[in-house]
Amino acid sequence: MEEKVKFILKWLGIMFVLSVITFLIVRFIPVSPIDMLLQRFNLPLTEENRKLLTSYYKLDQSLFKQYIVWIKDFLKGNWGISFITKLPVKEEMLRRLPYSLIIGLGSLFLSIILSFFLGYLAAIKEKGFFDKMTRTISILTLSIPSFIIAIFIIYYFGVKTQLIKFFIGGKFYGILFSIMILVLYQVGNLSRIVRDTFVEMKEETFVKFYLIRGFNINYVLLRHCYKPALYSLFSASISKFSSVVGGSAVVEFSFAIPGISYFLISSIVNRDYNVIQAYIFLICIYMFFVHLIFDFLLSFLREKGNK
């Protein structure tokens, strides 16, 4: 119980510090949103126009007062109005969030499942087919940016063969290929982690004892060594969960999927303070729950492993 309280207090402290840092960083981005708005609507960049918009958006108040107003409203569920769309930020994010969650969570869960079995198969026969395949995927995804793969897919399927119209009602295929690309870029690293854990377990005394008794290595690893492999996989996956919402930015932008990450890119370009602040702080809250869930799962695996 005491550990849970410390865990929650630690994250409350992290969220407070991050909220302050986020607020200040956003405020010091070069070129103010006021100038961006004036340019967008082809209005002259006069001091009078600047003062009018600055007052309208309450950016003429002190930074301290702006922060207090923002954090109070955010916690109440009022995330402000987007400078770009003129709609509530919360409404905009909730409308776009399903696209990012489908891509992010879909790719991550598929990656976790595939990584476990590919890592297991790679460990059974070292330097075999699956071992070489996972190593190749890991090296290639570290060497080639994901947007190159996205551009190739768009060119081949959308331009050369014209099998798919990605930008004219082609959201389904855009989402499908986005998931496939993200799975490819996650499974290489995760499967190697699982593979290394299984390889280490092969050197354990109890595993050698089972082999001497005539048990098959395939059975021994899957039946008696899966817990350490899952523990390593879940530990490595925690960091991947931080990219569920934001990590799909490249593929969302490439396939013009109206997700939350695509919206963030437009918001950064237009210096939309309210959207950027809400996005970063939302990620922090989301990661709190991710760590809470994985803390429970890892504790559960530890307890099962000690029995």
GROMACS .gro file of C-alpha atoms in nm:
model
  307
    1MET     CA    1   0.000   0.000   0.000
    2GLU     CA    2   0.282   0.237   0.090
    3GLU     CA    3   0.453   0.166  -0.244
    4LYS     CA    4   0.133   0.252  -0.432
    5VAL     CA    5   0.106   0.584  -0.247
    6LYS     CA    6   0.469   0.664  -0.331
    7PHE     CA    7   0.404   0.568  -0.693
    8ILE     CA    8   0.105   0.803  -0.719
    9LEU     CA    9   0.286   1.087  -0.541
   10LYS     CA   10   0.586   1.044  -0.772
   11TRP     CA   11   0.365   1.072  -1.078
   12LEU     CA   12   0.175   1.370  -0.940
   13GLY     CA   13   0.511   1.543  -0.895
   14ILE     CA   14   0.617   1.445  -1.248
   15MET     CA   15   0.291   1.576  -1.395
   16PHE     CA   16   0.322   1.906  -1.207
   17VAL     CA   17   0.682   1.962  -1.320
   18LEU     CA   18   0.598   1.857  -1.675
   19SER     CA   19   0.296   2.088  -1.686
   20VAL     CA   20   0.516   2.384  -1.589
   21ILE     CA   21   0.791   2.290  -1.836
   22THR     CA   22   0.538   2.229  -2.113
   23PHE     CA   23   0.368   2.562  -2.051
   24LEU     CA   24   0.696   2.757  -2.055
   25ILE     CA   25   0.843   2.578  -2.359
   26VAL     CA   26   0.528   2.637  -2.561
   27ARG     CA   27   0.522   3.004  -2.462
   28PHE     CA   28   0.882   3.055  -2.577
   29ILE     CA   29   0.840   2.897  -2.922
   30PRO     CA   30   0.975   3.147  -3.180
   31VAL     CA   31   0.700   3.344  -3.361
   32SER     CA   32   0.385   3.398  -3.157
   33PRO     CA   33   0.047   3.250  -3.255
   34ILE     CA   34  -0.082   3.606  -3.290
   35ASP     CA   35   0.149   3.672  -3.584
   36MET     CA   36   0.058   3.334  -3.733
   37LEU     CA   37  -0.314   3.416  -3.708
   38LEU     CA   38  -0.271   3.757  -3.866
   39GLN     CA   39  -0.072   3.608  -4.154
   40ARG     CA   40  -0.327   3.330  -4.197
   41PHE     CA   41  -0.614   3.578  -4.239
   42ASN     CA   42  -0.401   3.818  -4.448
   43LEU     CA   43  -0.423   4.095  -4.189
   44PRO     CA   44  -0.148   4.354  -4.146
   45LEU     CA   45   0.104   4.286  -3.868
   46THR     CA   46   0.034   4.614  -3.690
   47GLU     CA   47   0.070   4.671  -3.316
   48GLU     CA   48  -0.299   4.752  -3.295
   49ASN     CA   49  -0.399   4.417  -3.446
   50ARG     CA   50  -0.147   4.236  -3.227
   51LYS     CA   51  -0.279   4.399  -2.910
   52LEU     CA   52  -0.638   4.324  -3.006
   53LEU     CA   53  -0.577   3.951  -3.058
   54THR     CA   54  -0.340   3.926  -2.761
   55SER     CA   55  -0.611   4.069  -2.537
   56TYR     CA   56  -0.880   3.848  -2.695
   57TYR     CA   57  -0.683   3.530  -2.623
   58LYS     CA   58  -0.575   3.664  -2.280
   59LEU     CA   59  -0.207   3.637  -2.369
   60ASP     CA   60  -0.142   3.982  -2.223
   61GLN     CA   61  -0.164   3.843  -1.869
   62SER     CA   62   0.144   3.738  -1.671
   63LEU     CA   63   0.282   3.389  -1.739
   64PHE     CA   64   0.201   3.285  -1.383
   65LYS     CA   65  -0.164   3.387  -1.420
   66GLN     CA   66  -0.187   3.224  -1.762
   67TYR     CA   67  -0.051   2.898  -1.618
   68ILE     CA   68  -0.289   2.896  -1.322
   69VAL     CA   69  -0.589   2.963  -1.546
   70TRP     CA   70  -0.479   2.696  -1.795
   71ILE     CA   71  -0.411   2.419  -1.541
   72LYS     CA   72  -0.735   2.489  -1.351
   73ASP     CA   73  -0.941   2.483  -1.670
   74PHE     CA   74  -0.760   2.172  -1.797
   75LEU     CA   75  -0.834   1.976  -1.480
   76LYS     CA   76  -1.198   2.085  -1.506
   77GLY     CA   77  -1.214   1.949  -1.862
   78ASN     CA   78  -1.191   2.284  -2.040
   79TRP     CA   79  -0.882   2.258  -2.261
   80GLY     CA   80  -0.931   2.589  -2.438
   81ILE     CA   81  -1.014   2.681  -2.796
   82SER     CA   82  -0.794   2.585  -3.091
   83PHE     CA   83  -0.647   2.886  -3.270
   84ILE     CA   84  -0.669   2.692  -3.598
   85THR     CA   85  -1.019   2.540  -3.601
   86LYS     CA   86  -1.186   2.777  -3.350
   87LEU     CA   87  -1.336   2.468  -3.186
   88PRO     CA   88  -1.280   2.337  -2.830
   89VAL     CA   89  -0.948   2.150  -2.809
   90LYS     CA   90  -1.106   1.867  -2.608
   91GLU     CA   91  -1.369   1.816  -2.877
   92GLU     CA   92  -1.107   1.816  -3.152
   93MET     CA   93  -0.882   1.568  -2.972
   94LEU     CA   94  -1.162   1.327  -2.882
   95ARG     CA   95  -1.280   1.333  -3.243
   96ARG     CA   96  -0.933   1.250  -3.375
   97LEU     CA   97  -0.813   1.021  -3.095
   98PRO     CA   98  -0.979   0.698  -3.225
   99TYR     CA   99  -0.767   0.706  -3.543
  100SER     CA  100  -0.443   0.733  -3.343
  101LEU     CA  101  -0.551   0.471  -3.088
  102ILE     CA  102  -0.647   0.219  -3.357
  103ILE     CA  103  -0.311   0.265  -3.528
  104GLY     CA  104  -0.104   0.288  -3.208
  105LEU     CA  105  -0.266   0.020  -2.993
  106GLY     CA  106  -0.336  -0.210  -3.288
  107SER     CA  107   0.028  -0.205  -3.399
  108LEU     CA  108   0.164  -0.239  -3.045
  109PHE     CA  109  -0.052  -0.536  -2.944
  110LEU     CA  110   0.028  -0.713  -3.272
  111SER     CA  111   0.396  -0.635  -3.218
  112ILE     CA  112   0.392  -0.779  -2.864
  113ILE     CA  113   0.225  -1.103  -2.979
  114LEU     CA  114   0.448  -1.145  -3.286
  115SER     CA  115   0.762  -1.050  -3.093
  116PHE     CA  116   0.703  -1.317  -2.830
  117PHE     CA  117   0.666  -1.601  -3.080
  118LEU     CA  118   0.935  -1.476  -3.320
  119GLY     CA  119   1.175  -1.434  -3.026
  120TYR     CA  120   1.085  -1.782  -2.905
  121LEU     CA  121   1.145  -1.935  -3.250
  122ALA     CA  122   1.471  -1.742  -3.290
  123ALA     CA  123   1.599  -1.874  -2.957
  124ILE     CA  124   1.521  -2.238  -3.034
  125LYS     CA  125   1.770  -2.249  -3.319
  126GLU     CA  126   2.039  -1.984  -3.288
  127LYS     CA  127   2.164  -1.858  -3.626
  128GLY     CA  128   1.863  -2.028  -3.781
  129PHE     CA  129   1.600  -1.875  -4.012
  130PHE     CA  130   1.401  -1.687  -3.747
  131ASP     CA  131   1.713  -1.570  -3.568
  132LYS     CA  132   1.850  -1.421  -3.891
  133MET     CA  133   1.510  -1.279  -3.986
  134THR     CA  134   1.458  -1.090  -3.658
  135ARG     CA  135   1.815  -0.961  -3.669
  136THR     CA  136   1.765  -0.839  -4.027
  137ILE     CA  137   1.437  -0.665  -3.940
  138SER     CA  138   1.602  -0.498  -3.642
  139ILE     CA  139   1.895  -0.370  -3.850
  140LEU     CA  140   1.681  -0.255  -4.143
  141THR     CA  141   1.435  -0.063  -3.926
  142LEU     CA  142   1.724   0.113  -3.754
  143SER     CA  143   1.875   0.206  -4.091
  144ILE     CA  144   1.569   0.307  -4.295
  145PRO     CA  145   1.327   0.579  -4.172
  146SER     CA  146   0.961   0.473  -4.163
  147PHE     CA  147   0.851   0.754  -4.394
  148ILE     CA  148   1.061   0.598  -4.674
  149ILE     CA  149   0.852   0.281  -4.648
  150ALA     CA  150   0.532   0.489  -4.642
  151ILE     CA  151   0.638   0.683  -4.954
  152PHE     CA  152   0.721   0.359  -5.136
  153ILE     CA  153   0.379   0.211  -5.049
  154ILE     CA  154   0.197   0.527  -5.161
  155TYR     CA  155   0.395   0.538  -5.485
  156TYR     CA  156   0.355   0.168  -5.571
  157PHE     CA  157  -0.008   0.110  -5.468
  158GLY     CA  158  -0.142   0.463  -5.516
  159VAL     CA  159   0.051   0.600  -5.815
  160LYS     CA  160   0.211   0.321  -6.018
  161THR     CA  161  -0.055   0.047  -5.997
  162GLN     CA  162  -0.338   0.280  -5.877
  163LEU     CA  163  -0.487  -0.005  -5.676
  164ILE     CA  164  -0.559   0.219  -5.376
  165LYS     CA  165  -0.671   0.582  -5.359
  166PHE     CA  166  -0.510   0.676  -5.028
  167PHE     CA  167  -0.615   1.041  -5.028
  168ILE     CA  168  -0.969   0.999  -5.166
  169GLY     CA  169  -1.168   0.801  -4.913
  170GLY     CA  170  -0.881   0.562  -4.854
  171LYS     CA  171  -0.862   0.592  -4.473
  172PHE     CA  172  -0.908   0.217  -4.423
  173TYR     CA  173  -0.605   0.129  -4.633
  174GLY     CA  174  -0.408   0.417  -4.484
  175ILE     CA  175  -0.478   0.286  -4.133
  176LEU     CA  176  -0.400  -0.073  -4.239
  177PHE     CA  177  -0.063   0.015  -4.391
  178SER     CA  178   0.015   0.245  -4.097
  179ILE     CA  179  -0.034  -0.045  -3.857
  180MET     CA  180   0.182  -0.272  -4.073
  181ILE     CA  181   0.464  -0.016  -4.087
  182LEU     CA  182   0.460   0.042  -3.711
  183VAL     CA  183   0.452  -0.333  -3.643
  184LEU     CA  184   0.757  -0.375  -3.866
  185TYR     CA  185   0.945  -0.102  -3.678
  186GLN     CA  186   0.856  -0.239  -3.333
  187VAL     CA  187   0.880  -0.614  -3.377
  188GLY     CA  188   1.251  -0.622  -3.465
  189ASN     CA  189   1.370  -0.475  -3.137
  190LEU     CA  190   1.112  -0.648  -2.915
  191SER     CA  191   1.162  -0.992  -3.069
  192ARG     CA  192   1.540  -0.967  -3.013
  193ILE     CA  193   1.479  -0.887  -2.646
  194VAL     CA  194   1.257  -1.196  -2.612
  195ARG     CA  195   1.508  -1.405  -2.804
  196ASP     CA  196   1.798  -1.300  -2.578
  197THR     CA  197   1.595  -1.383  -2.266
  198PHE     CA  198   1.510  -1.731  -2.393
  199VAL     CA  199   1.876  -1.788  -2.492
  200GLU     CA  200   1.986  -1.694  -2.139
  201MET     CA  201   1.727  -1.931  -1.993
  202LYS     CA  202   1.870  -2.218  -2.200
  203GLU     CA  203   2.183  -2.198  -1.983
  204GLU     CA  204   1.986  -2.237  -1.657
  205THR     CA  205   2.048  -2.558  -1.462
  206PHE     CA  206   1.683  -2.661  -1.445
  207VAL     CA  207   1.652  -2.632  -1.826
  208LYS     CA  208   1.956  -2.857  -1.878
  209PHE     CA  209   1.807  -3.100  -1.627
  210TYR     CA  210   1.484  -3.121  -1.830
  211LEU     CA  211   1.685  -3.178  -2.148
  212ILE     CA  212   1.885  -3.460  -1.986
  213ARG     CA  213   1.555  -3.624  -1.893
  214GLY     CA  214   1.460  -3.625  -2.259
  215PHE     CA  215   1.227  -3.325  -2.282
  216ASN     CA  216   1.226  -3.127  -2.608
  217ILE     CA  217   1.385  -2.780  -2.593
  218ASN     CA  218   1.076  -2.632  -2.766
  219TYR     CA  219   0.851  -2.760  -2.489
  220VAL     CA  220   1.087  -2.665  -2.205
  221LEU     CA  221   1.128  -2.303  -2.320
  222LEU     CA  222   0.760  -2.244  -2.385
  223ARG     CA  223   0.636  -2.427  -2.077
  224HIS     CA  224   0.891  -2.327  -1.813
  225CYS     CA  225   1.071  -2.014  -1.942
  226TYR     CA  226   0.790  -1.796  -2.074
  227LYS     CA  227   0.758  -1.584  -1.758
  228PRO     CA  228   1.106  -1.422  -1.774
  229ALA     CA  229   1.054  -1.367  -2.148
  230LEU     CA  230   0.718  -1.199  -2.088
  231TYR     CA  231   0.871  -0.993  -1.808
  232SER     CA  232   1.143  -0.865  -2.045
  233LEU     CA  233   0.888  -0.807  -2.321
  234PHE     CA  234   0.650  -0.610  -2.097
  235SER     CA  235   0.936  -0.406  -1.950
  236ALA     CA  236   1.053  -0.309  -2.299
  237SER     CA  237   0.696  -0.241  -2.414
  238ILE     CA  238   0.635   0.026  -2.150
  239SER     CA  239   0.845   0.277  -2.344
  240LYS     CA  240   0.665   0.178  -2.665
  241PHE     CA  241   0.330   0.270  -2.512
  242SER     CA  242   0.440   0.633  -2.491
  243SER     CA  243   0.439   0.634  -2.871
  244VAL     CA  244   0.090   0.488  -2.908
  245VAL     CA  245  -0.067   0.834  -2.940
  246GLY     CA  246   0.226   1.036  -3.072
  247GLY     CA  247   0.442   0.776  -3.243
  248SER     CA  248   0.205   0.747  -3.537
  249ALA     CA  249   0.274   1.106  -3.646
  250VAL     CA  250   0.488   1.005  -3.945
  251VAL     CA  251   0.241   0.753  -4.086
  252GLU     CA  252  -0.061   0.972  -4.011
  253PHE     CA  253   0.100   1.259  -4.198
  254SER     CA  254   0.213   1.030  -4.483
  255PHE     CA  255  -0.132   0.878  -4.539
  256ALA     CA  256  -0.326   1.197  -4.445
  257ILE     CA  257  -0.509   1.024  -4.160
  258PRO     CA  258  -0.688   1.286  -3.944
  259GLY     CA  259  -0.552   1.152  -3.615
  260ILE     CA  260  -0.437   1.341  -3.310
  261SER     CA  261  -0.071   1.333  -3.421
  262TYR     CA  262  -0.155   1.483  -3.760
  263PHE     CA  263  -0.346   1.756  -3.576
  264LEU     CA  264  -0.044   1.818  -3.352
  265ILE     CA  265   0.185   1.877  -3.652
  266SER     CA  266  -0.054   2.145  -3.785
  267SER     CA  267  -0.079   2.294  -3.436
  268ILE     CA  268   0.300   2.322  -3.399
  269VAL     CA  269   0.327   2.489  -3.740
  270ASN     CA  270   0.059   2.741  -3.639
  271ARG     CA  271   0.184   2.780  -3.279
  272ASP     CA  272  -0.151   2.666  -3.139
  273TYR     CA  273  -0.063   2.692  -2.768
  274ASN     CA  274  -0.378   2.527  -2.634
  275VAL     CA  275  -0.350   2.218  -2.854
  276ILE     CA  276   0.024   2.165  -2.790
  277GLN     CA  277  -0.013   2.206  -2.413
  278ALA     CA  278  -0.315   1.978  -2.393
  279TYR     CA  279  -0.147   1.714  -2.609
  280ILE     CA  280   0.174   1.691  -2.404
  281PHE     CA  281  -0.008   1.693  -2.071
  282LEU     CA  282  -0.256   1.433  -2.198
  283ILE     CA  283   0.037   1.205  -2.289
  284CYS     CA  284   0.173   1.241  -1.934
  285ILE     CA  285  -0.162   1.140  -1.780
  286TYR     CA  286  -0.189   0.852  -2.027
  287MET     CA  287   0.160   0.727  -1.936
  288PHE     CA  288   0.068   0.736  -1.567
  289PHE     CA  289  -0.205   0.479  -1.632
  290VAL     CA  290   0.025   0.274  -1.858
  291HIS     CA  291   0.289   0.252  -1.584
  292LEU     CA  292   0.019   0.171  -1.328
  293ILE     CA  293  -0.114  -0.118  -1.538
  294PHE     CA  294   0.233  -0.253  -1.622
  295ASP     CA  295   0.343  -0.218  -1.260
  296PHE     CA  296   0.054  -0.448  -1.170
  297LEU     CA  297   0.138  -0.694  -1.452
  298LEU     CA  298   0.508  -0.709  -1.364
  299SER     CA  299   0.428  -0.754  -0.993
  300PHE     CA  300   0.191  -1.034  -1.087
  301LEU     CA  301   0.461  -1.206  -1.297
  302ARG     CA  302   0.714  -1.170  -1.015
  303GLU     CA  303   0.473  -1.329  -0.767
  304LYS     CA  304   0.392  -1.612  -1.008
  305GLY     CA  305   0.762  -1.663  -1.075
  306ASN     CA  306   0.840  -1.696  -0.704
  307LYS     CA  307   0.580  -1.968  -0.651
   0.00000   0.00000   0.00000
